[in-house]
Coordinates of C-alpha atoms in Angstrom, one line a residue:
X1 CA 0.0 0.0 0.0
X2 CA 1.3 3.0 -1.3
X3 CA 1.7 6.4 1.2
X4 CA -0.3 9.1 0.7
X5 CA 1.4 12.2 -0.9
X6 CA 2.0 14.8 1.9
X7 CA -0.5 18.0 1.4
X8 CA 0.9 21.1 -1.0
X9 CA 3.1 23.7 1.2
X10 CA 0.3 26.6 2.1
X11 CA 0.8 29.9 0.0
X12 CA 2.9 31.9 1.6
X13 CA 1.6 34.9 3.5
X14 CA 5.2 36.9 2.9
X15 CA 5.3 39.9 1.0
X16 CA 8.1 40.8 -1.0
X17 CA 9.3 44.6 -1.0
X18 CA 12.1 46.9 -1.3
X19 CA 12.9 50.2 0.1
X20 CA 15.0 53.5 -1.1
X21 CA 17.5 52.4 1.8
X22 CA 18.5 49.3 -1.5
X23 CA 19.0 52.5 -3.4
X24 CA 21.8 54.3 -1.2
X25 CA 18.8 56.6 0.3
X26 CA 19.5 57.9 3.7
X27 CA 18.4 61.8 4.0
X28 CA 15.6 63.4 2.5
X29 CA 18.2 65.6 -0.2
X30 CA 21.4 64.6 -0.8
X31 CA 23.5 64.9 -4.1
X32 CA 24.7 61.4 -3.6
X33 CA 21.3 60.2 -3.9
X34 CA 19.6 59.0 -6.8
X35 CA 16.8 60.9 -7.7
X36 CA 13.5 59.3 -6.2
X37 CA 11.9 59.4 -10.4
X38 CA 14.7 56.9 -10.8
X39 CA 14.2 55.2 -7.6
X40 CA 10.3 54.4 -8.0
X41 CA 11.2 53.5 -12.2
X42 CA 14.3 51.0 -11.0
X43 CA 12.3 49.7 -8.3
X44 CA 9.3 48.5 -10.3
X45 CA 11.4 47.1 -13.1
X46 CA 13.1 45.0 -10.8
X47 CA 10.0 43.3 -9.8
X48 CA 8.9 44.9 -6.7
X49 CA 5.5 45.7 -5.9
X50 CA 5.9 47.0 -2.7
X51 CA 7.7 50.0 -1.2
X52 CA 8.9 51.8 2.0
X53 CA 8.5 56.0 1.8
X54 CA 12.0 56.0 3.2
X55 CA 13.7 59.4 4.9
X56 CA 10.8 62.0 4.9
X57 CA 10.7 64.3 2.4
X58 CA 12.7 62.2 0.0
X59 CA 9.5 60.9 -2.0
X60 CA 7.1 63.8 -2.8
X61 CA 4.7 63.9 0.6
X62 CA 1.9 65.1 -1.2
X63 CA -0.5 62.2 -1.2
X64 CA -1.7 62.9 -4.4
X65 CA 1.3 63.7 -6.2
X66 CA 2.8 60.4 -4.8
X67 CA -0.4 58.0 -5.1
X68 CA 0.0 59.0 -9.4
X69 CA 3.8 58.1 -9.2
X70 CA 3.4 55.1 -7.4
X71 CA 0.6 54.2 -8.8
X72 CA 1.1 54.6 -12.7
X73 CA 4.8 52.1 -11.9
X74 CA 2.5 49.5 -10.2
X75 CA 3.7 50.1 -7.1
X76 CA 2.1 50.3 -3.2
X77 CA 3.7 51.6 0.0
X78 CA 4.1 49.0 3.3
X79 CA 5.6 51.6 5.4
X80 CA 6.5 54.3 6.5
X81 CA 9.8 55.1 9.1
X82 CA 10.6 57.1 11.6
X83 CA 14.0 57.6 14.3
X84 CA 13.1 58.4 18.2
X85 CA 14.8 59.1 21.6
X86 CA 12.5 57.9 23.7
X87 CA 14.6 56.6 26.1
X88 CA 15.4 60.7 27.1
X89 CA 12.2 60.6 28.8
X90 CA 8.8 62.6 28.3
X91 CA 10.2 65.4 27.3
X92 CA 11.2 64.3 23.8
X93 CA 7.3 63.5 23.1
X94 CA 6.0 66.7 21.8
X95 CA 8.5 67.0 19.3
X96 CA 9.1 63.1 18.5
X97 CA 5.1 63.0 18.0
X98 CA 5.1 65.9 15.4
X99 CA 8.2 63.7 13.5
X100 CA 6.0 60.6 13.8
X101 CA 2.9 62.6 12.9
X102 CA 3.6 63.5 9.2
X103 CA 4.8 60.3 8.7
X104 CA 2.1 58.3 10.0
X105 CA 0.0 60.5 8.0
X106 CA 1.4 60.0 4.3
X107 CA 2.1 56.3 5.0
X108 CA -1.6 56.4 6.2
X109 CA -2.9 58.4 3.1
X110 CA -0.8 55.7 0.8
X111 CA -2.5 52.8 2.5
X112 CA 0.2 51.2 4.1
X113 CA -0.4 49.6 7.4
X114 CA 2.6 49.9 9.5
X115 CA 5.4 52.6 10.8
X116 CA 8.6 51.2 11.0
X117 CA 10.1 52.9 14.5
X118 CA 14.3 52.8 15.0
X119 CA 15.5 53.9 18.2
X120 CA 18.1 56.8 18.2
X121 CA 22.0 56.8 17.4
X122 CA 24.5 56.4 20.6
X123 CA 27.1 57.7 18.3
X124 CA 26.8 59.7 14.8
X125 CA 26.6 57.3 11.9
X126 CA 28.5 59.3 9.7
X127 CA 31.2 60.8 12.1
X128 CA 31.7 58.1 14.9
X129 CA 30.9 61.3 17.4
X130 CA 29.7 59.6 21.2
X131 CA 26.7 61.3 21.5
X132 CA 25.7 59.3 24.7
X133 CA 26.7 56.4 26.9
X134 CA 26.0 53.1 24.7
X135 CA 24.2 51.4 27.4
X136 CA 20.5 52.6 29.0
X137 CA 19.9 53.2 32.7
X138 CA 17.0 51.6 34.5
X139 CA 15.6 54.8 34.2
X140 CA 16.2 55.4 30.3
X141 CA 14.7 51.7 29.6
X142 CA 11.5 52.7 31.7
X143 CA 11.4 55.7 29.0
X144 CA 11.9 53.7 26.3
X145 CA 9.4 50.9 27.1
X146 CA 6.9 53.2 28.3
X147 CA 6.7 55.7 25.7
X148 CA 7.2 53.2 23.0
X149 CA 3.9 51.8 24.4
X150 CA 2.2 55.1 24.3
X151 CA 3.6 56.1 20.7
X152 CA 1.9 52.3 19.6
X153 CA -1.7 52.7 21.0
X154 CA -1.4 56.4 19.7
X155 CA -0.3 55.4 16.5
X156 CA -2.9 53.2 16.1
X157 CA -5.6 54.7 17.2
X158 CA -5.0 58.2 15.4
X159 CA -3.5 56.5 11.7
X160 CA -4.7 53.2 11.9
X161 CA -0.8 52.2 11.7
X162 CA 1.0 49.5 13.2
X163 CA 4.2 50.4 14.8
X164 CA 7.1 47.7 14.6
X165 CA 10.2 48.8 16.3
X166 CA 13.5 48.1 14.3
X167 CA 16.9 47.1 16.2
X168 CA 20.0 49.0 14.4
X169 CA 23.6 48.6 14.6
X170 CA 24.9 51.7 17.1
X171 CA 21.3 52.4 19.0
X172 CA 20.5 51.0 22.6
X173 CA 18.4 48.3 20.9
X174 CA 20.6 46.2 18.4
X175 CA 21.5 42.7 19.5
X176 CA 19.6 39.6 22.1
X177 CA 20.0 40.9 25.0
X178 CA 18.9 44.2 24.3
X179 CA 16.0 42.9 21.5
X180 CA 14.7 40.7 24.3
X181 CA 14.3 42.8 27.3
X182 CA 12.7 45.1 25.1
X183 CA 10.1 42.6 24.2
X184 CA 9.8 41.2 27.8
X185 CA 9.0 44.8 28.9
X186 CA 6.4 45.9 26.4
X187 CA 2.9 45.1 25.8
X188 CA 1.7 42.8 22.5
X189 CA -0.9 44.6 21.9
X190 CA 1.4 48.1 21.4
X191 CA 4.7 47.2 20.2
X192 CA 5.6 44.6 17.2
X193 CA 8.9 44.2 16.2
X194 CA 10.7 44.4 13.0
X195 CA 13.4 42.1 12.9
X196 CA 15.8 43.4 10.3
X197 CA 18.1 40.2 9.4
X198 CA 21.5 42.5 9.0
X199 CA 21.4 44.6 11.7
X200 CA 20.4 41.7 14.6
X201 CA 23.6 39.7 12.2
X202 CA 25.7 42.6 12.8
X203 CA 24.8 42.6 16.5
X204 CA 25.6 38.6 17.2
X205 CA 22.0 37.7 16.8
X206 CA 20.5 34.7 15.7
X207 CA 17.7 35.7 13.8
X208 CA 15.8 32.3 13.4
X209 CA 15.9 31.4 17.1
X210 CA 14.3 35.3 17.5
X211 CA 11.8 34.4 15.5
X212 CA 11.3 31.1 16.7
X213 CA 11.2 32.3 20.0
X214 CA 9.1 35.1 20.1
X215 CA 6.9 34.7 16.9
X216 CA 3.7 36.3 17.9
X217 CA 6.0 39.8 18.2
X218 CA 7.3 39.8 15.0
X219 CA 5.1 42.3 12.7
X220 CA 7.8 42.8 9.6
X221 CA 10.8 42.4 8.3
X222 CA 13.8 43.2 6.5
X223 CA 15.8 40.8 4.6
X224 CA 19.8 42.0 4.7
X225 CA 23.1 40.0 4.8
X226 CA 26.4 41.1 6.7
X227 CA 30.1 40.3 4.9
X228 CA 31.1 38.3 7.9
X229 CA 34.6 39.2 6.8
X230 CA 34.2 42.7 6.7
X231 CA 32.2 42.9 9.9
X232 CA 35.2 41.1 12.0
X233 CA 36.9 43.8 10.7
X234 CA 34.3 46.5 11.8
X235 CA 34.0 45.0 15.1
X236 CA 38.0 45.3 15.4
X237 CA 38.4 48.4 14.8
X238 CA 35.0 49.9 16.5
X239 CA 34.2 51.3 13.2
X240 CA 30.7 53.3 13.5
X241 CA 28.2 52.0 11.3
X242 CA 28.2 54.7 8.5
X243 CA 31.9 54.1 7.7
X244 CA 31.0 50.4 7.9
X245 CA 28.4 50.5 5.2
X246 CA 30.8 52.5 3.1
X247 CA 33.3 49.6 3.7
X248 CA 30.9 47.5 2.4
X249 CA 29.2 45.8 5.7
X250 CA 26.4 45.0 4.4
X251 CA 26.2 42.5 1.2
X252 CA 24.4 41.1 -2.0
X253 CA 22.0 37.9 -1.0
X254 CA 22.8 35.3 -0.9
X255 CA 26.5 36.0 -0.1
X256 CA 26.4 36.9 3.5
X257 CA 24.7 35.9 7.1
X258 CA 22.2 35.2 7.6
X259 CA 21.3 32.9 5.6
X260 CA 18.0 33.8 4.1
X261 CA 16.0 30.7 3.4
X262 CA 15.5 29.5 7.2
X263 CA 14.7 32.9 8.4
X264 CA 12.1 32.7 5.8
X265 CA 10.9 29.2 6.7
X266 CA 10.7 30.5 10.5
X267 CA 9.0 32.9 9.2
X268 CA 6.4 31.1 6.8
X269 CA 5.6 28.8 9.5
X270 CA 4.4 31.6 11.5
X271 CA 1.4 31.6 9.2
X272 CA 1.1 35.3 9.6
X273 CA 0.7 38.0 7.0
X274 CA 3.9 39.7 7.0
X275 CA 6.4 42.1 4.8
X276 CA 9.4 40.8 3.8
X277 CA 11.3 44.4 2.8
X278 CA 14.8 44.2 1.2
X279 CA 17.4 46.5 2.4
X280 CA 21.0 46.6 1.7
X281 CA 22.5 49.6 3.1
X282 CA 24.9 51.7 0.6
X283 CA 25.2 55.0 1.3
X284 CA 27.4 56.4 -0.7
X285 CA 27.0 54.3 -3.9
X286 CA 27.3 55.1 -7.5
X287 CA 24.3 55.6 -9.0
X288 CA 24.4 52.8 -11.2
X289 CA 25.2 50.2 -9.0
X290 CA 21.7 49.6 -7.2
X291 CA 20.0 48.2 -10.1
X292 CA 21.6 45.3 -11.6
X293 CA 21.6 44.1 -7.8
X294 CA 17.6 44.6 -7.1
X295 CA 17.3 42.4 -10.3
X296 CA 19.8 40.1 -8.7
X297 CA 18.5 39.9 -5.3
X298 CA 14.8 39.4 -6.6
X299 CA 15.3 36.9 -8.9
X300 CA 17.1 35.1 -5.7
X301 CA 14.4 35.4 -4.0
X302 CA 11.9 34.2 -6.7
X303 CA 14.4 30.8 -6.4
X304 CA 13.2 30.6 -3.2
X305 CA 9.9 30.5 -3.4
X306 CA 9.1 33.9 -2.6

């Protein structure tokens, strides 16, 4: 008697985007930026559907204006993304909320359904400057986990966004111990997380057990790879993070860690809806150079079922 055939993998649930960040995007203007016209046009004839708005003010923030752009190139907005301080305490909100505001806003108007939310620089990531001690006080991680909080149910009750924090290389939030006290500490129902694969790499993180471990907080993510090589180097030296990316830190799938297939897996058999946004940071980069690696990095993906 024969076996039955095992039942058809379910279809995944994963969303495939990319973000201006794949571009060498990091400020709203700067000359060694592509221009966003070229951005949305190489974006969509790579094969992306989906988008992050990037820094503020780099894609046009009129609704309108943006919703013909996007729209006429096939493409539709995931997220928006915003930098805090929270951990400085409650008298950062005011102005953090009026940053957060106009963002929430135009992702809202775009119909995305999330804000991505990374935690401020302990040291400039384009001088190496100490702006603060790299560790939080008790105090400072009451801040943080408190307002974060607040800035969720706000968030979603005023833009009908979901906010999922985002651990980064050379903020108080980058690697497992930090990642999970931070989820310990806040509330489900506020704060979702999203894991960006290079930046928990860069910090000694294992992003599969993360995910396997604390599935239910895991609202996004972003798909990256770290040159192991280059980042022994990085951690040698101390090199801040900007002059890391210019080194070349973070790398072309599938040529770095993590590996991207089981930290897909994990993530497909979470059976949740989630983005899967590609970012390799690149800032500077020639403006030719982003291109020929989107179509790369998404026909890699497309080998992997995604």
């Amino acid at each position: 008697m024969t076996k039955p055939s095992p039942p058809p993998p379910s279809p995944s649930r994963i969303r495939i985007g990319s973000a201006p960040d794949s571009w060498g995007v990091w400020f709203p203007d700067d000359p060694r930026q592509v221009p966003w016209q070229r951005f949305l046009d190489e974006v969509a004839g790579a094969g992306y559907e989906w988008i992050e708005l990037g820094p503020y003010g780099y894609l046009p923030t009129d609704p309108a204006v943006l919703a013909e752009e996007t729209g006429r190139r096939g493409l539709r907005v995931s997220a928006g993304t915003v930098f805090t301080g929270l951990h400085h305490g409650p008298g950062v909100w005011e102005r953090t909320w009026a940053h957060v505001a106009e963002n929430a806003a135009l992702a809202q108007a775009m119909g995305a359904g999330h804000l991505v939310v990374i935690p401020s620089f302990w040291r400039d990531d384009r001088t190496g400057e100490v702006l603060e001690e790299p560790t939080l006080t008790a105090e400072q991680w009451r801040n943080l986990t408190g307002l974060t909080e607040r800035l969720g149910r706000e968030v979603r009750e005023r833009y009908g966004l979901r906010i999922v924090v985002h651990p980064h290389a050379d903020t108080h939030l980058d690697g497992e111990e930090s990642v999970t006290r931070f989820l310990d500490a806040t509330d489900p129902e506020a704060v979702a997380l999203c894991l960006d694969t290079g930046h928990y790499a860069y910090a000694g993180g294992d992003s599969v057990k993360l995910i396997e471990t604390y599935g239910e907080r895991i609202g996004y993510l972003h798909l990256k790879q770290v040159d192991p090589e280059v980042l022994a180097g990085v951690v040698a030296e101390g090199l801040p993070f900007g002059p890391a990316v210019a080194r070349g830190v973070m790398c072309e799938p599938p040529s770095g860690v993590p590996a991207l297939e089981p930290v897909l897996a994990a993530a497909r058999r979470l059976d949740a809806e989630l983005f899967a946004i590609v970012e390799q940071d690149m800032y500077p980069c020639e403006p030719d150079a982003p291109y020929p690696i989107a179509l790369r990095t998404r026909r890699y993906l497309r080998s992997c079922g995604y």
